[in-house]
Amino acid sequence: MKGSREKAASELFAALYPRLAGWCRRLVDDDGTAHEIASEAFTRLWARWTSVAEPRGFLYVTAANLVRDHWRKLERERRAVHRATAEAVVGPRNEQTDPSVRLLVQSLPERLRVPILLHYYADMPIREVSALTGRKEGTVKADLHAARELLRAHLRRSLDHTL
């Protein structure tokens, strides 16, 4: 029994790890961090192996949460460095003027961020996002629409500030 469990886990790892790590790489923009996050997602899956019905979904949702934690850590570090260096700023720095899509996605509420990450960054169909998040397909579609509208409005404001 243990051998078949390990074989199944090994096959799942071989099949999913490269894509999961690549997805994380696009989100965190660092190979080492991406591999750490993907590895941690698999470690957490292994710890719950017998109770997880959808391993792929579990991996992506876990990785999305770990990416979010990474983004938060980077933001805390950025603020700490900013406070420590107390640089003179020629005007108030407005985080909303940064048009980086990654930062914009990071700023979305979790209810909207997770479907965006799973659908657009992990290329999961709405049906699968629905199953993984426990939301109806119509709700996922509405959340994706709301997230796109927020991102679009934010980008417009950012572009208006740069013109």
mmCIF file of C-alpha atoms in Angstrom:
data_model
loop_
_atom_site.group_PDB
_atom_site.id
_atom_site.type_symbol
_atom_site.label_atom_id
_atom_site.label_comp_id
_atom_site.label_asym_id
_atom_site.label_seq_id
_atom_site.Cartn_x
_atom_site.Cartn_y
_atom_site.Cartn_z
ATOM 1 C CA MET A 1 0.000 0.000 0.000
ATOM 2 C CA LYS A 2 2.747 2.430 0.987
ATOM 3 C CA GLY A 3 4.649 1.701 -2.230
ATOM 4 C CA SER A 4 1.631 2.443 -4.421
ATOM 5 C CA ARG A 5 0.984 5.649 -2.474
ATOM 6 C CA GLU A 6 4.563 6.770 -3.013
ATOM 7 C CA LYS A 7 4.407 5.794 -6.684
ATOM 8 C CA ALA A 8 1.211 7.822 -7.186
ATOM 9 C CA ALA A 9 2.771 10.818 -5.430
ATOM 10 C CA SER A 10 5.918 10.502 -7.519
ATOM 11 C CA GLU A 11 3.913 10.352 -10.764
ATOM 12 C CA LEU A 12 1.843 13.361 -9.703
ATOM 13 C CA PHE A 13 4.995 15.286 -8.864
ATOM 14 C CA ALA A 14 6.564 14.472 -12.243
ATOM 15 C CA ALA A 15 3.389 15.473 -14.071
ATOM 16 C CA LEU A 16 2.564 18.700 -12.216
ATOM 17 C CA TYR A 17 5.704 20.155 -10.660
ATOM 18 C CA PRO A 18 7.192 21.778 -13.794
ATOM 19 C CA ARG A 19 3.973 23.588 -14.658
ATOM 20 C CA LEU A 20 3.278 24.614 -11.051
ATOM 21 C CA ALA A 21 6.829 25.939 -10.629
ATOM 22 C CA GLY A 22 6.542 27.815 -13.949
ATOM 23 C CA TRP A 23 3.253 29.352 -12.857
ATOM 24 C CA CYS A 24 4.812 30.432 -9.567
ATOM 25 C CA ARG A 25 7.813 31.824 -11.486
ATOM 26 C CA ARG A 26 5.534 34.123 -13.486
ATOM 27 C CA LEU A 27 3.964 35.365 -10.259
ATOM 28 C CA VAL A 28 7.062 35.917 -8.116
ATOM 29 C CA ASP A 29 9.626 36.700 -10.829
ATOM 30 C CA ASP A 30 12.331 34.588 -9.172
ATOM 31 C CA ASP A 31 13.315 30.987 -9.974
ATOM 32 C CA GLY A 32 14.456 30.053 -6.477
ATOM 33 C CA THR A 33 11.362 31.424 -4.773
ATOM 34 C CA ALA A 34 9.110 29.796 -7.356
ATOM 35 C CA HIS A 35 10.678 26.391 -6.714
ATOM 36 C CA GLU A 36 10.430 26.894 -2.942
ATOM 37 C CA ILE A 37 6.729 27.704 -3.238
ATOM 38 C CA ALA A 38 6.009 24.784 -5.575
ATOM 39 C CA SER A 39 7.955 22.413 -3.313
ATOM 40 C CA GLU A 40 6.132 23.670 -0.225
ATOM 41 C CA ALA A 41 2.772 23.145 -1.964
ATOM 42 C CA PHE A 42 3.748 19.526 -2.676
ATOM 43 C CA THR A 43 4.968 19.073 0.908
ATOM 44 C CA ARG A 44 1.609 20.269 2.209
ATOM 45 C CA LEU A 45 -0.208 17.994 -0.243
ATOM 46 C CA TRP A 46 1.878 15.022 0.895
ATOM 47 C CA ALA A 47 0.968 15.760 4.534
ATOM 48 C CA ARG A 48 -2.733 15.526 3.617
ATOM 49 C CA TRP A 49 -2.374 12.990 0.794
ATOM 50 C CA THR A 50 -5.168 10.643 1.892
ATOM 51 C CA SER A 51 -7.705 13.420 2.540
ATOM 52 C CA VAL A 52 -7.268 15.537 -0.622
ATOM 53 C CA ALA A 53 -9.785 14.729 -3.353
ATOM 54 C CA GLU A 54 -8.339 17.093 -6.001
ATOM 55 C CA PRO A 55 -4.530 17.152 -5.693
ATOM 56 C CA ARG A 56 -4.002 19.531 -8.653
ATOM 57 C CA GLY A 57 -6.453 22.046 -7.291
ATOM 58 C CA PHE A 58 -5.035 21.716 -3.799
ATOM 59 C CA LEU A 59 -1.559 22.420 -5.168
ATOM 60 C CA TYR A 60 -2.593 25.532 -7.087
ATOM 61 C CA VAL A 61 -4.703 27.004 -4.285
ATOM 62 C CA THR A 62 -1.911 26.306 -1.779
ATOM 63 C CA ALA A 63 0.663 27.841 -4.128
ATOM 64 C CA ALA A 64 -1.584 30.889 -4.644
ATOM 65 C CA ASN A 65 -1.729 31.358 -0.876
ATOM 66 C CA LEU A 66 2.041 30.983 -0.586
ATOM 67 C CA VAL A 67 2.544 33.510 -3.393
ATOM 68 C CA ARG A 68 0.260 35.923 -1.559
ATOM 69 C CA ASP A 69 2.309 35.433 1.606
ATOM 70 C CA HIS A 70 5.499 36.067 -0.402
ATOM 71 C CA TRP A 71 4.054 39.283 -1.846
ATOM 72 C CA ARG A 72 3.058 40.447 1.637
ATOM 73 C CA LYS A 73 6.547 39.712 2.963
ATOM 74 C CA LEU A 74 8.118 41.689 0.109
ATOM 75 C CA GLU A 75 5.794 44.606 0.790
ATOM 76 C CA ARG A 76 6.649 44.561 4.523
ATOM 77 C CA GLU A 77 10.352 44.483 3.663
ATOM 78 C CA ARG A 78 9.952 47.320 1.160
ATOM 79 C CA ARG A 79 8.175 49.441 3.767
ATOM 80 C CA ALA A 80 10.813 48.661 6.387
ATOM 81 C CA VAL A 81 13.640 49.640 4.040
ATOM 82 C CA HIS A 82 11.758 52.785 3.089
ATOM 83 C CA ARG A 83 11.273 53.734 6.745
ATOM 84 C CA ALA A 84 14.866 52.867 7.628
ATOM 85 C CA THR A 85 16.392 54.904 4.841
ATOM 86 C CA ALA A 86 13.901 57.781 5.241
ATOM 87 C CA GLU A 87 14.521 58.946 1.710
ATOM 88 C CA ALA A 88 13.377 62.416 0.789
ATOM 89 C CA VAL A 89 10.443 62.139 -1.546
ATOM 90 C CA VAL A 90 9.563 64.939 -3.938
ATOM 91 C CA GLY A 91 5.872 64.378 -3.339
ATOM 92 C CA PRO A 92 3.688 61.799 -1.728
ATOM 93 C CA ARG A 93 4.362 58.389 -3.229
ATOM 94 C CA ASN A 94 1.156 56.950 -4.511
ATOM 95 C CA GLU A 95 1.098 53.157 -4.745
ATOM 96 C CA GLN A 96 -1.865 53.446 -7.103
ATOM 97 C CA THR A 97 0.293 54.989 -9.822
ATOM 98 C CA ASP A 98 2.264 51.765 -10.329
ATOM 99 C CA PRO A 99 0.817 50.103 -13.430
ATOM 100 C CA SER A 100 2.469 46.738 -12.788
ATOM 101 C CA VAL A 101 -0.210 44.135 -13.392
ATOM 102 C CA ARG A 102 1.304 41.844 -10.770
ATOM 103 C CA LEU A 103 1.011 44.547 -8.120
ATOM 104 C CA LEU A 104 -2.524 45.286 -9.237
ATOM 105 C CA VAL A 105 -3.526 41.627 -9.004
ATOM 106 C CA GLN A 106 -1.829 41.452 -5.606
ATOM 107 C CA SER A 107 -3.948 44.374 -4.414
ATOM 108 C CA LEU A 108 -7.244 42.690 -5.298
ATOM 109 C CA PRO A 109 -9.339 41.293 -2.467
ATOM 110 C CA GLU A 110 -8.739 37.542 -2.042
ATOM 111 C CA ARG A 111 -12.269 36.780 -3.286
ATOM 112 C CA LEU A 112 -11.273 38.257 -6.672
ATOM 113 C CA ARG A 113 -7.528 37.502 -6.644
ATOM 114 C CA VAL A 114 -7.743 33.707 -6.342
ATOM 115 C CA PRO A 115 -10.019 33.241 -9.398
ATOM 116 C CA ILE A 116 -7.764 35.575 -11.440
ATOM 117 C CA LEU A 117 -4.651 33.610 -10.462
ATOM 118 C CA LEU A 118 -6.241 30.241 -11.166
ATOM 119 C CA HIS A 119 -8.018 31.195 -14.401
ATOM 120 C CA TYR A 120 -5.514 33.503 -16.085
ATOM 121 C CA TYR A 121 -2.186 32.495 -14.587
ATOM 122 C CA ALA A 122 -2.785 28.743 -14.186
ATOM 123 C CA ASP A 123 -4.957 28.478 -17.326
ATOM 124 C CA MET A 124 -7.733 26.662 -15.487
ATOM 125 C CA PRO A 125 -11.200 26.669 -17.042
ATOM 126 C CA ILE A 126 -13.995 28.397 -15.136
ATOM 127 C CA ARG A 127 -15.548 25.002 -14.346
ATOM 128 C CA GLU A 128 -12.360 23.927 -12.550
ATOM 129 C CA VAL A 129 -11.948 27.264 -10.735
ATOM 130 C CA SER A 130 -15.539 26.846 -9.592
ATOM 131 C CA ALA A 131 -14.872 23.370 -8.228
ATOM 132 C CA LEU A 132 -11.643 24.407 -6.490
ATOM 133 C CA THR A 133 -13.063 27.501 -4.835
ATOM 134 C CA GLY A 134 -16.435 25.968 -3.984
ATOM 135 C CA ARG A 135 -18.252 28.745 -5.844
ATOM 136 C CA LYS A 136 -20.834 28.449 -8.606
ATOM 137 C CA GLU A 137 -19.582 28.992 -12.148
ATOM 138 C CA GLY A 138 -21.731 32.126 -12.461
ATOM 139 C CA THR A 139 -20.132 33.513 -9.298
ATOM 140 C CA VAL A 140 -16.647 32.792 -10.640
ATOM 141 C CA LYS A 141 -17.539 34.549 -13.906
ATOM 142 C CA ALA A 142 -18.910 37.536 -11.976
ATOM 143 C CA ASP A 143 -15.778 37.647 -9.788
ATOM 144 C CA LEU A 144 -13.520 37.518 -12.869
ATOM 145 C CA HIS A 145 -15.530 40.321 -14.451
ATOM 146 C CA ALA A 146 -15.372 42.435 -11.283
ATOM 147 C CA ALA A 147 -11.622 41.846 -10.994
ATOM 148 C CA ARG A 148 -11.046 42.812 -14.643
ATOM 149 C CA GLU A 149 -13.075 45.994 -14.156
ATOM 150 C CA LEU A 150 -11.078 46.934 -11.050
ATOM 151 C CA LEU A 151 -7.801 46.246 -12.866
ATOM 152 C CA ARG A 152 -8.957 48.214 -15.923
ATOM 153 C CA ALA A 153 -9.983 51.226 -13.810
ATOM 154 C CA HIS A 154 -6.725 51.090 -11.878
ATOM 155 C CA LEU A 155 -4.673 50.967 -15.068
ATOM 156 C CA ARG A 156 -6.606 53.917 -16.503
ATOM 157 C CA ARG A 157 -5.891 55.978 -13.376
ATOM 158 C CA SER A 158 -2.227 54.986 -13.540
ATOM 159 C CA LEU A 159 -1.985 55.991 -17.181
ATOM 160 C CA ASP A 160 -3.777 59.287 -16.516
ATOM 161 C CA HIS A 161 -1.138 60.120 -13.859
ATOM 162 C CA THR A 162 1.717 59.452 -16.240
ATOM 163 C CA LEU A 163 0.420 61.605 -19.098
#
